[in-house]
Structure formats: C-alpha cells, structure tokens
Amino acid sequence: MKRIYTALVAISTMALAFSAQAATLKVGVQDDPDALDPALSGTYTGRFVFAALCDKLVDISPDLKIVPQLAESWEWAPDGKSIVFTLRKNVTFHDGTPFDAQAVKFNIERMKTMPDSKRKTELSPVATVEVLGADKVKFNLSDPFVPLLANLSDRAGMMVSPKAASEKAGEFAASPVCAGPYQFVERKSRDLIRLKKYPGYWNAGAIGYDEVVYTYVPDSTVRLSRVRAGDLDLGERIAPTDLKTVREDANLTLHSGQGLAVGHLMFNIGAGAKADTPLGKSEKLRQAFELSIDRNVINKVAFNGEFLADNQMIPPSSPFHDAAHKIPARDVAKAKAMIAAAGMTRVPVELQFENTAGDARVAQIVQSMAGEAGFDVKLLPMETSTAIERYLNGNFEAYIGNWSGRPDPDPTLVQFFSCSGSQNVNKYCNKDLDVILNQARAEADETKRKALYAKATDIYLTALSSIPLYHPNWFFAARKSVGGIVMVPDGLLRLVGVKPVN
C-alpha cells in the first residue's frame, strides 16, 4: 500500500509540475529592452513587452484598422480639432487604482511634459485634455491631427497608474504599473523580465498563461535552438536563414507576416563631432554611397530573399508609399565620378551596428559593395544596449537602424525627419520638409495627403540623411503546444487568446 501511495504522490507531483510549466510562456527576445516606461521607451523590444504589460486607448488589427482597447469608442468633431473618447468601465491598474478619464488626462499630460519623454512629438498637437465624466475624456487639438489614433495605438496611448507614476517618479521604469493583462514581477538586466497574470484584468478570461517570461537571447540561431529543445516556447525575429529549419521541424510552427518595419542606414548630419565627416557634410557623397550598393543583393544574401528590398521608409503595403520613386540601380562608375567631383579618391566612414547576425551580414555586404566605389567602411559592431545608447545620443558616424514601423506614415517620417523628431538623433533638419509633414498631419483627404507625402519622400530621398534598405517580414518560431498566436503587422506578440494546447 505504501508503494502505491508513494507512486501516486510521484505521479501527482509530476502532473503538478507539468501544469506549472504549461502555465508559463517562455519567450526568447533578441534585445534587452530599454526603460519600461511608455513615456521613455525607444526600442522595439520594449514595445514587445509592453504588449503584455500596458494596454492602450486603442489598438490596431491585423488589417491595420484602429480598434478599441481601453477606449470603447470615439467621435471626432466636424472640424477635426477635438475628439471625445468613451472609456471602458470597471478597469483597474495593477495596483488596484481605477482607470478613468482623470487617469487619461494624467497620462497624456505626463508624456507631454516629462523632460525626457519620447512621446512629445507624437502628442504635440494635443493642446488640452478635458475630463467630461468618469468614462468620457476630450482631447482638444491645436490643429487637425489625422494620425492621432495611430499614435495612440502605440506607446503614446499606453496608460500607467497615476498613483504609481507620481509616487515612484524617476524609479517608475524599474517597477512599472499599467493596465494590461500581465503585471510586472521582476527584471534581471541582460537576462529576463518576468510578468504574472493580473487577476483583475478586464479581459482576464482570454488570457491563457499564468506567467510570461521574456528571456534575452541575442543570437537568432541560439533562440531557435532553445525553442527546438523546449527551453523556450517561442522565439521572435527568427533569421530568414533559419526558416528552413523551422519549416522542417514537426514540433514547431512558423508564424509569419508582412511588417511595417524598415532597415535603414543613418548618417550623422549634425550631432556633435561624429557629424564632422565627409558623408556627414555632403549630400552628394551620401547619394554616391546609395549608388554603390544593391538593395536586392543585400536582401538575397543577408536574408535569403525573405525580406522586401525598398528605398523608402514607408512600406509598399501602405497607400502612402510613393511608386514614382523607384529603387535606383547600382552604378559604381557614377558613384566613383561623384567621389572624384568632391575632390576625393577614398572616403572613410565608420559604420556602427548592433552585433546581431542580420545586422552583421548587412554591414559586411555594404562594406564590400561600397568599397568597390571608393568608400573605406570600417565596421564597428557593438553589444545591443551599448549600440542603442550611442545611437540615442547621436554618437555615431553611420548606423544600421531598425525601425519597427507604424500603421500611419506620420510617426515614422516625423520621428526621423522633422527637426524636433524624437528619433532624429542624427540631427537632420529641413524647414521645408517640416512644413510639408505638418500639412500632411492636418489633411483628412487621403489623395491630398498622399501628394504631400510624395513631396516629403522626394526631399528625404534627396538628402539621404537615412538610406532605407529593406522592409523585414516578421518570423516567430513557436512550439506547437502554443496556440492562438495572431500576427499583426507591427510585429508585437499580443497575448490575448494565446494559450497552451495539447
């Protein structure tokens, strides 16, 4: 009898252990996120974690429609200069405090006024926020602002607890309190971020895991190996060179989708001493650099042709992509002639990049191709957090940037090319372009807006403070035991509906 009892205990213990294991979703991420505060965050992986941690006023659907989240509905004024949101009722933050119109007012004002806030540009047209009732809030705009909802579908629309943000002040990012399906537990720098299911979540019935752990695994092939071994349940941003392995593994599912992201080569134009370079000072030399490279070769060699070669920041899937601006063909002879016209024979440039497999391949290909035209490209690989820190401080000559994209062109183009854009770390500034981008923000007619963005495209593709190279597609590898994953063009893992399956 004792043996039977012992065996039953062992079986029961194993079952409990399996159950506990199944209740934790283990996700491998490529980067270690920056500050876990929506007002301060500037990285894709930060957004990836926020998708579980911080609900927004609105979200986007797989077909890029704006859909409700914390706001159930909204109504624009006829003149486009105000919008009233009706908020979801009975929602609380992770500290138990209520989410209401006053909380919305606090969050928008916080993001507009915090000294280091990266949301100021995205919310700049919001003049005031009025509380009309516990569940109604009005945004008054200085000018009509068509991209507002698209901006609110990202970090500008993420709501944090006013109580926690006020009490923790500068320490908030170390222990964030939001209103999403999961609440913060712990963070180990360059290791993991652990979240647990928030029982008071307004849509808790659609949350299938008790816990989610994001583990920092910078190498894509290693991430995939750990998913195949069962050490991880899901790996994001699987390298195109590893997709064959995923497709052939019966235990895995490849989740893929077209994205909004762009890979681009940025040049420091005016940020300190690093801008005092031939490429930093000469538009013609940057044009010559573009002519020295072949985007289709980069896509084929670095990404097995799985990405989309392109010369614009906005992907072809957007109605605002300008078909008139074709990818220029590689022309080494013309590039050499332009270098000679600048009075040079060889042009030095230091290319900085995050030391990931994809960026390293791109850097090596660019170095080889540009070298044939007369550019001496020195490669400077860096650990991700160091590279991002230097990037945000404008501490680079040239940098391979990876921007995850937005459903509306405004956040991308204004962030990178307006004189005050939060991602304009290379300090490019063109007042004429600023005027066009501001006009496009206020234009509700899509045809007229498209014409404005065509003018903007012509300006930034002439100046080439940034050379767009390709648009990545999203590739996640997951164990077949993970069900309910829906790919959205922003590449973020939304955990509503994701659950363990047999």
PDB file of C-alpha atoms in Angstrom, residues 248-430:
ATOM      1  CA  GLU A 248      11.075  21.097 -41.297  1.00  0.00           C
ATOM      2  CA  ASP A 249      10.652  20.654 -37.518  1.00  0.00           C
ATOM      3  CA  ALA A 250       7.413  18.786 -36.781  1.00  0.00           C
ATOM      4  CA  ASN A 251       7.333  20.182 -33.238  1.00  0.00           C
ATOM      5  CA  LEU A 252       7.335  23.812 -34.341  1.00  0.00           C
ATOM      6  CA  THR A 253       5.035  26.247 -36.101  1.00  0.00           C
ATOM      7  CA  LEU A 254       6.318  29.168 -38.133  1.00  0.00           C
ATOM      8  CA  HIS A 255       4.232  32.300 -37.623  1.00  0.00           C
ATOM      9  CA  SER A 256       4.962  34.921 -40.271  1.00  0.00           C
ATOM     10  CA  GLY A 257       3.516  38.122 -41.603  1.00  0.00           C
ATOM     11  CA  GLN A 258       4.274  41.258 -43.559  1.00  0.00           C
ATOM     12  CA  GLY A 259       5.549  44.098 -41.448  1.00  0.00           C
ATOM     13  CA  LEU A 260       5.725  47.866 -41.228  1.00  0.00           C
ATOM     14  CA  ALA A 261       9.387  47.874 -40.226  1.00  0.00           C
ATOM     15  CA  VAL A 262      12.317  49.296 -42.125  1.00  0.00           C
ATOM     16  CA  GLY A 263      16.054  48.665 -42.014  1.00  0.00           C
ATOM     17  CA  HIS A 264      17.984  51.799 -42.908  1.00  0.00           C
ATOM     18  CA  LEU A 265      21.471  53.248 -42.894  1.00  0.00           C
ATOM     19  CA  MET A 266      21.615  56.518 -40.945  1.00  0.00           C
ATOM     20  CA  PHE A 267      24.315  59.174 -41.298  1.00  0.00           C
ATOM     21  CA  ASN A 268      25.176  61.644 -38.571  1.00  0.00           C
ATOM     22  CA  ILE A 269      24.428  65.050 -40.085  1.00  0.00           C
ATOM     23  CA  GLY A 270      24.741  67.413 -37.148  1.00  0.00           C
ATOM     24  CA  ALA A 271      25.127  65.621 -33.800  1.00  0.00           C
ATOM     25  CA  GLY A 272      28.487  66.697 -32.425  1.00  0.00           C
ATOM     26  CA  ALA A 273      31.962  65.730 -33.570  1.00  0.00           C
ATOM     27  CA  LYS A 274      30.782  62.494 -35.207  1.00  0.00           C
ATOM     28  CA  ALA A 275      28.994  64.602 -37.847  1.00  0.00           C
ATOM     29  CA  ASP A 276      32.249  66.214 -38.971  1.00  0.00           C
ATOM     30  CA  THR A 277      32.869  63.634 -41.684  1.00  0.00           C
ATOM     31  CA  PRO A 278      32.725  63.698 -45.498  1.00  0.00           C
ATOM     32  CA  LEU A 279      29.414  61.798 -45.548  1.00  0.00           C
ATOM     33  CA  GLY A 280      28.012  63.846 -42.681  1.00  0.00           C
ATOM     34  CA  LYS A 281      28.683  67.087 -44.540  1.00  0.00           C
ATOM     35  CA  SER A 282      27.989  66.128 -48.159  1.00  0.00           C
ATOM     36  CA  GLU A 283      24.614  65.235 -49.650  1.00  0.00           C
ATOM     37  CA  LYS A 284      26.342  64.303 -52.919  1.00  0.00           C
ATOM     38  CA  LEU A 285      28.607  61.796 -51.206  1.00  0.00           C
ATOM     39  CA  ARG A 286      25.605  60.209 -49.492  1.00  0.00           C
ATOM     40  CA  GLN A 287      23.965  59.919 -52.904  1.00  0.00           C
ATOM     41  CA  ALA A 288      27.138  58.291 -54.201  1.00  0.00           C
ATOM     42  CA  PHE A 289      27.052  55.861 -51.281  1.00  0.00           C
ATOM     43  CA  GLU A 290      23.494  54.864 -52.218  1.00  0.00           C
ATOM     44  CA  LEU A 291      24.598  54.243 -55.813  1.00  0.00           C
ATOM     45  CA  SER A 292      27.389  51.972 -54.566  1.00  0.00           C
ATOM     46  CA  ILE A 293      25.008  49.443 -53.004  1.00  0.00           C
ATOM     47  CA  ASP A 294      22.444  46.988 -54.370  1.00  0.00           C
ATOM     48  CA  ARG A 295      19.435  46.506 -52.114  1.00  0.00           C
ATOM     49  CA  ASN A 296      18.320  43.333 -53.889  1.00  0.00           C
ATOM     50  CA  VAL A 297      21.720  41.735 -53.258  1.00  0.00           C
ATOM     51  CA  ILE A 298      21.504  42.688 -49.587  1.00  0.00           C
ATOM     52  CA  ASN A 299      18.083  41.041 -49.343  1.00  0.00           C
ATOM     53  CA  LYS A 300      19.166  37.906 -51.196  1.00  0.00           C
ATOM     54  CA  VAL A 301      22.485  37.356 -49.430  1.00  0.00           C
ATOM     55  CA  ALA A 302      21.634  38.536 -45.917  1.00  0.00           C
ATOM     56  CA  PHE A 303      18.008  37.421 -45.723  1.00  0.00           C
ATOM     57  CA  ASN A 304      17.583  34.621 -48.284  1.00  0.00           C
ATOM     58  CA  GLY A 305      15.268  36.923 -50.245  1.00  0.00           C
ATOM     59  CA  GLU A 306      12.650  36.700 -47.465  1.00  0.00           C
ATOM     60  CA  PHE A 307      12.543  40.480 -46.873  1.00  0.00           C
ATOM     61  CA  LEU A 308      11.439  43.228 -49.253  1.00  0.00           C
ATOM     62  CA  ALA A 309      14.133  45.419 -50.810  1.00  0.00           C
ATOM     63  CA  ASP A 310      12.966  49.039 -50.968  1.00  0.00           C
ATOM     64  CA  ASN A 311      14.243  52.611 -50.884  1.00  0.00           C
ATOM     65  CA  GLN A 312      11.538  54.220 -48.733  1.00  0.00           C
ATOM     66  CA  MET A 313      10.793  54.417 -45.018  1.00  0.00           C
ATOM     67  CA  ILE A 314       7.126  53.567 -45.679  1.00  0.00           C
ATOM     68  CA  PRO A 315       6.478  50.005 -46.966  1.00  0.00           C
ATOM     69  CA  PRO A 316       4.740  49.314 -50.305  1.00  0.00           C
ATOM     70  CA  SER A 317       1.748  47.878 -48.394  1.00  0.00           C
ATOM     71  CA  SER A 318       0.915  51.435 -47.293  1.00  0.00           C
ATOM     72  CA  PRO A 319      -1.229  53.624 -49.568  1.00  0.00           C
ATOM     73  CA  PHE A 320       1.318  56.378 -48.902  1.00  0.00           C
ATOM     74  CA  HIS A 321       4.270  54.554 -50.447  1.00  0.00           C
ATOM     75  CA  ASP A 322       5.371  56.608 -53.461  1.00  0.00           C
ATOM     76  CA  ALA A 323       5.523  54.386 -56.549  1.00  0.00           C
ATOM     77  CA  ALA A 324       7.199  57.162 -58.543  1.00  0.00           C
ATOM     78  CA  HIS A 325      10.402  56.818 -56.535  1.00  0.00           C
ATOM     79  CA  LYS A 326      11.877  53.558 -57.782  1.00  0.00           C
ATOM     80  CA  ILE A 327      14.896  51.838 -56.276  1.00  0.00           C
ATOM     81  CA  PRO A 328      17.940  53.302 -58.073  1.00  0.00           C
ATOM     82  CA  ALA A 329      20.071  50.715 -59.820  1.00  0.00           C
ATOM     83  CA  ARG A 330      23.583  50.198 -58.533  1.00  0.00           C
ATOM     84  CA  ASP A 331      26.027  52.358 -60.509  1.00  0.00           C
ATOM     85  CA  VAL A 332      29.613  52.048 -59.269  1.00  0.00           C
ATOM     86  CA  ALA A 333      31.031  54.155 -62.104  1.00  0.00           C
ATOM     87  CA  LYS A 334      28.724  57.055 -61.308  1.00  0.00           C
ATOM     88  CA  ALA A 335      29.469  56.747 -57.598  1.00  0.00           C
ATOM     89  CA  LYS A 336      33.212  56.945 -58.331  1.00  0.00           C
ATOM     90  CA  ALA A 337      32.649  60.021 -60.510  1.00  0.00           C
ATOM     91  CA  MET A 338      30.710  61.738 -57.730  1.00  0.00           C
ATOM     92  CA  ILE A 339      33.517  60.991 -55.259  1.00  0.00           C
ATOM     93  CA  ALA A 340      36.046  62.435 -57.717  1.00  0.00           C
ATOM     94  CA  ALA A 341      33.873  65.539 -58.196  1.00  0.00           C
ATOM     95  CA  ALA A 342      34.055  66.044 -54.424  1.00  0.00           C
ATOM     96  CA  GLY A 343      37.837  66.105 -54.716  1.00  0.00           C
ATOM     97  CA  MET A 344      38.385  62.717 -53.079  1.00  0.00           C
ATOM     98  CA  THR A 345      39.569  59.268 -54.120  1.00  0.00           C
ATOM     99  CA  ARG A 346      38.717  57.297 -50.961  1.00  0.00           C
ATOM    100  CA  VAL A 347      36.015  58.257 -48.447  1.00  0.00           C
ATOM    101  CA  PRO A 348      36.337  56.984 -44.860  1.00  0.00           C
ATOM    102  CA  VAL A 349      33.231  56.047 -42.878  1.00  0.00           C
ATOM    103  CA  GLU A 350      32.755  54.218 -39.592  1.00  0.00           C
ATOM    104  CA  LEU A 351      29.648  52.001 -39.653  1.00  0.00           C
ATOM    105  CA  GLN A 352      28.235  51.129 -36.254  1.00  0.00           C
ATOM    106  CA  PHE A 353      25.668  48.371 -35.727  1.00  0.00           C
ATOM    107  CA  GLU A 354      24.160  46.036 -33.181  1.00  0.00           C
ATOM    108  CA  ASN A 355      26.166  42.819 -33.248  1.00  0.00           C
ATOM    109  CA  THR A 356      23.302  40.589 -34.354  1.00  0.00           C
ATOM    110  CA  ALA A 357      23.620  38.077 -37.178  1.00  0.00           C
ATOM    111  CA  GLY A 358      21.354  40.043 -39.523  1.00  0.00           C
ATOM    112  CA  ASP A 359      22.917  43.460 -38.982  1.00  0.00           C
ATOM    113  CA  ALA A 360      26.408  41.977 -39.173  1.00  0.00           C
ATOM    114  CA  ARG A 361      25.659  40.400 -42.563  1.00  0.00           C
ATOM    115  CA  VAL A 362      24.208  43.659 -43.870  1.00  0.00           C
ATOM    116  CA  ALA A 363      27.227  45.602 -42.627  1.00  0.00           C
ATOM    117  CA  GLN A 364      29.671  43.216 -44.303  1.00  0.00           C
ATOM    118  CA  ILE A 365      27.789  43.333 -47.622  1.00  0.00           C
ATOM    119  CA  VAL A 366      27.594  47.129 -47.530  1.00  0.00           C
ATOM    120  CA  GLN A 367      31.315  47.309 -46.695  1.00  0.00           C
ATOM    121  CA  SER A 368      32.182  45.140 -49.686  1.00  0.00           C
ATOM    122  CA  MET A 369      29.942  46.896 -52.218  1.00  0.00           C
ATOM    123  CA  ALA A 370      30.711  50.438 -51.099  1.00  0.00           C
ATOM    124  CA  GLY A 371      34.416  49.623 -51.053  1.00  0.00           C
ATOM    125  CA  GLU A 372      34.327  48.967 -54.807  1.00  0.00           C
ATOM    126  CA  ALA A 373      33.180  52.549 -55.364  1.00  0.00           C
ATOM    127  CA  GLY A 374      35.751  54.178 -53.088  1.00  0.00           C
ATOM    128  CA  PHE A 375      34.251  54.130 -49.606  1.00  0.00           C
ATOM    129  CA  ASP A 376      36.502  52.733 -46.883  1.00  0.00           C
ATOM    130  CA  VAL A 377      33.932  51.340 -44.488  1.00  0.00           C
ATOM    131  CA  LYS A 378      35.222  50.469 -41.041  1.00  0.00           C
ATOM    132  CA  LEU A 379      32.840  48.143 -39.205  1.00  0.00           C
ATOM    133  CA  LEU A 380      32.094  48.818 -35.546  1.00  0.00           C
ATOM    134  CA  PRO A 381      29.909  46.019 -34.074  1.00  0.00           C
ATOM    135  CA  MET A 382      28.568  46.636 -30.581  1.00  0.00           C
ATOM    136  CA  GLU A 383      26.577  44.830 -27.938  1.00  0.00           C
ATOM    137  CA  THR A 384      22.935  45.839 -28.356  1.00  0.00           C
ATOM    138  CA  SER A 385      22.386  48.009 -25.281  1.00  0.00           C
ATOM    139  CA  THR A 386      25.657  49.874 -25.861  1.00  0.00           C
ATOM    140  CA  ALA A 387      24.846  50.402 -29.537  1.00  0.00           C
ATOM    141  CA  ILE A 388      21.384  51.731 -28.722  1.00  0.00           C
ATOM    142  CA  GLU A 389      22.739  54.059 -26.048  1.00  0.00           C
ATOM    143  CA  ARG A 390      25.260  55.501 -28.504  1.00  0.00           C
ATOM    144  CA  TYR A 391      22.579  55.743 -31.173  1.00  0.00           C
ATOM    145  CA  LEU A 392      20.162  57.653 -28.939  1.00  0.00           C
ATOM    146  CA  ASN A 393      22.980  60.071 -28.038  1.00  0.00           C
ATOM    147  CA  GLY A 394      23.928  60.633 -31.689  1.00  0.00           C
ATOM    148  CA  ASN A 395      27.315  59.073 -31.016  1.00  0.00           C
ATOM    149  CA  PHE A 396      27.958  57.507 -34.439  1.00  0.00           C
ATOM    150  CA  GLU A 397      29.104  58.372 -37.962  1.00  0.00           C
ATOM    151  CA  ALA A 398      26.847  55.842 -39.696  1.00  0.00           C
ATOM    152  CA  TYR A 399      24.440  53.416 -38.066  1.00  0.00           C
ATOM    153  CA  ILE A 400      22.305  50.487 -39.228  1.00  0.00           C
ATOM    154  CA  GLY A 401      18.927  51.345 -37.747  1.00  0.00           C
ATOM    155  CA  ASN A 402      15.931  49.051 -37.367  1.00  0.00           C
ATOM    156  CA  TRP A 403      12.579  50.792 -37.005  1.00  0.00           C
ATOM    157  CA  SER A 404       9.521  48.641 -36.320  1.00  0.00           C
ATOM    158  CA  GLY A 405       7.193  50.970 -38.219  1.00  0.00           C
ATOM    159  CA  ARG A 406       3.734  52.366 -37.559  1.00  0.00           C
ATOM    160  CA  PRO A 407       0.340  51.997 -39.283  1.00  0.00           C
ATOM    161  CA  ASP A 408       0.380  55.679 -40.287  1.00  0.00           C
ATOM    162  CA  PRO A 409       3.337  57.350 -42.047  1.00  0.00           C
ATOM    163  CA  ASP A 410       3.383  60.330 -39.681  1.00  0.00           C
ATOM    164  CA  PRO A 411       5.072  58.706 -36.665  1.00  0.00           C
ATOM    165  CA  THR A 412       7.856  57.346 -38.857  1.00  0.00           C
ATOM    166  CA  LEU A 413       8.530  60.395 -41.004  1.00  0.00           C
ATOM    167  CA  VAL A 414       8.088  62.977 -38.256  1.00  0.00           C
ATOM    168  CA  GLN A 415      10.173  60.993 -35.770  1.00  0.00           C
ATOM    169  CA  PHE A 416      13.136  60.632 -38.124  1.00  0.00           C
ATOM    170  CA  PHE A 417      12.977  63.690 -40.370  1.00  0.00           C
ATOM    171  CA  SER A 418      11.282  66.562 -38.566  1.00  0.00           C
ATOM    172  CA  CYS A 419      13.740  68.912 -36.911  1.00  0.00           C
ATOM    173  CA  SER A 420      12.413  68.001 -33.443  1.00  0.00           C
ATOM    174  CA  GLY A 421      11.651  64.306 -34.042  1.00  0.00           C
ATOM    175  CA  SER A 422      12.470  62.022 -31.120  1.00  0.00           C
ATOM    176  CA  GLN A 423      14.337  59.568 -33.405  1.00  0.00           C
ATOM    177  CA  ASN A 424      16.106  62.347 -35.276  1.00  0.00           C
ATOM    178  CA  VAL A 425      19.296  61.501 -33.418  1.00  0.00           C
ATOM    179  CA  ASN A 426      21.444  62.300 -36.460  1.00  0.00           C
ATOM    180  CA  LYS A 427      20.112  65.903 -36.383  1.00  0.00           C
ATOM    181  CA  TYR A 428      18.851  66.295 -39.941  1.00  0.00           C
ATOM    182  CA  CYS A 429      16.726  69.419 -40.254  1.00  0.00           C
ATOM    183  CA  ASN A 430      14.873  70.788 -43.281  1.00  0.00           C
TER     184      ASN A 430
END
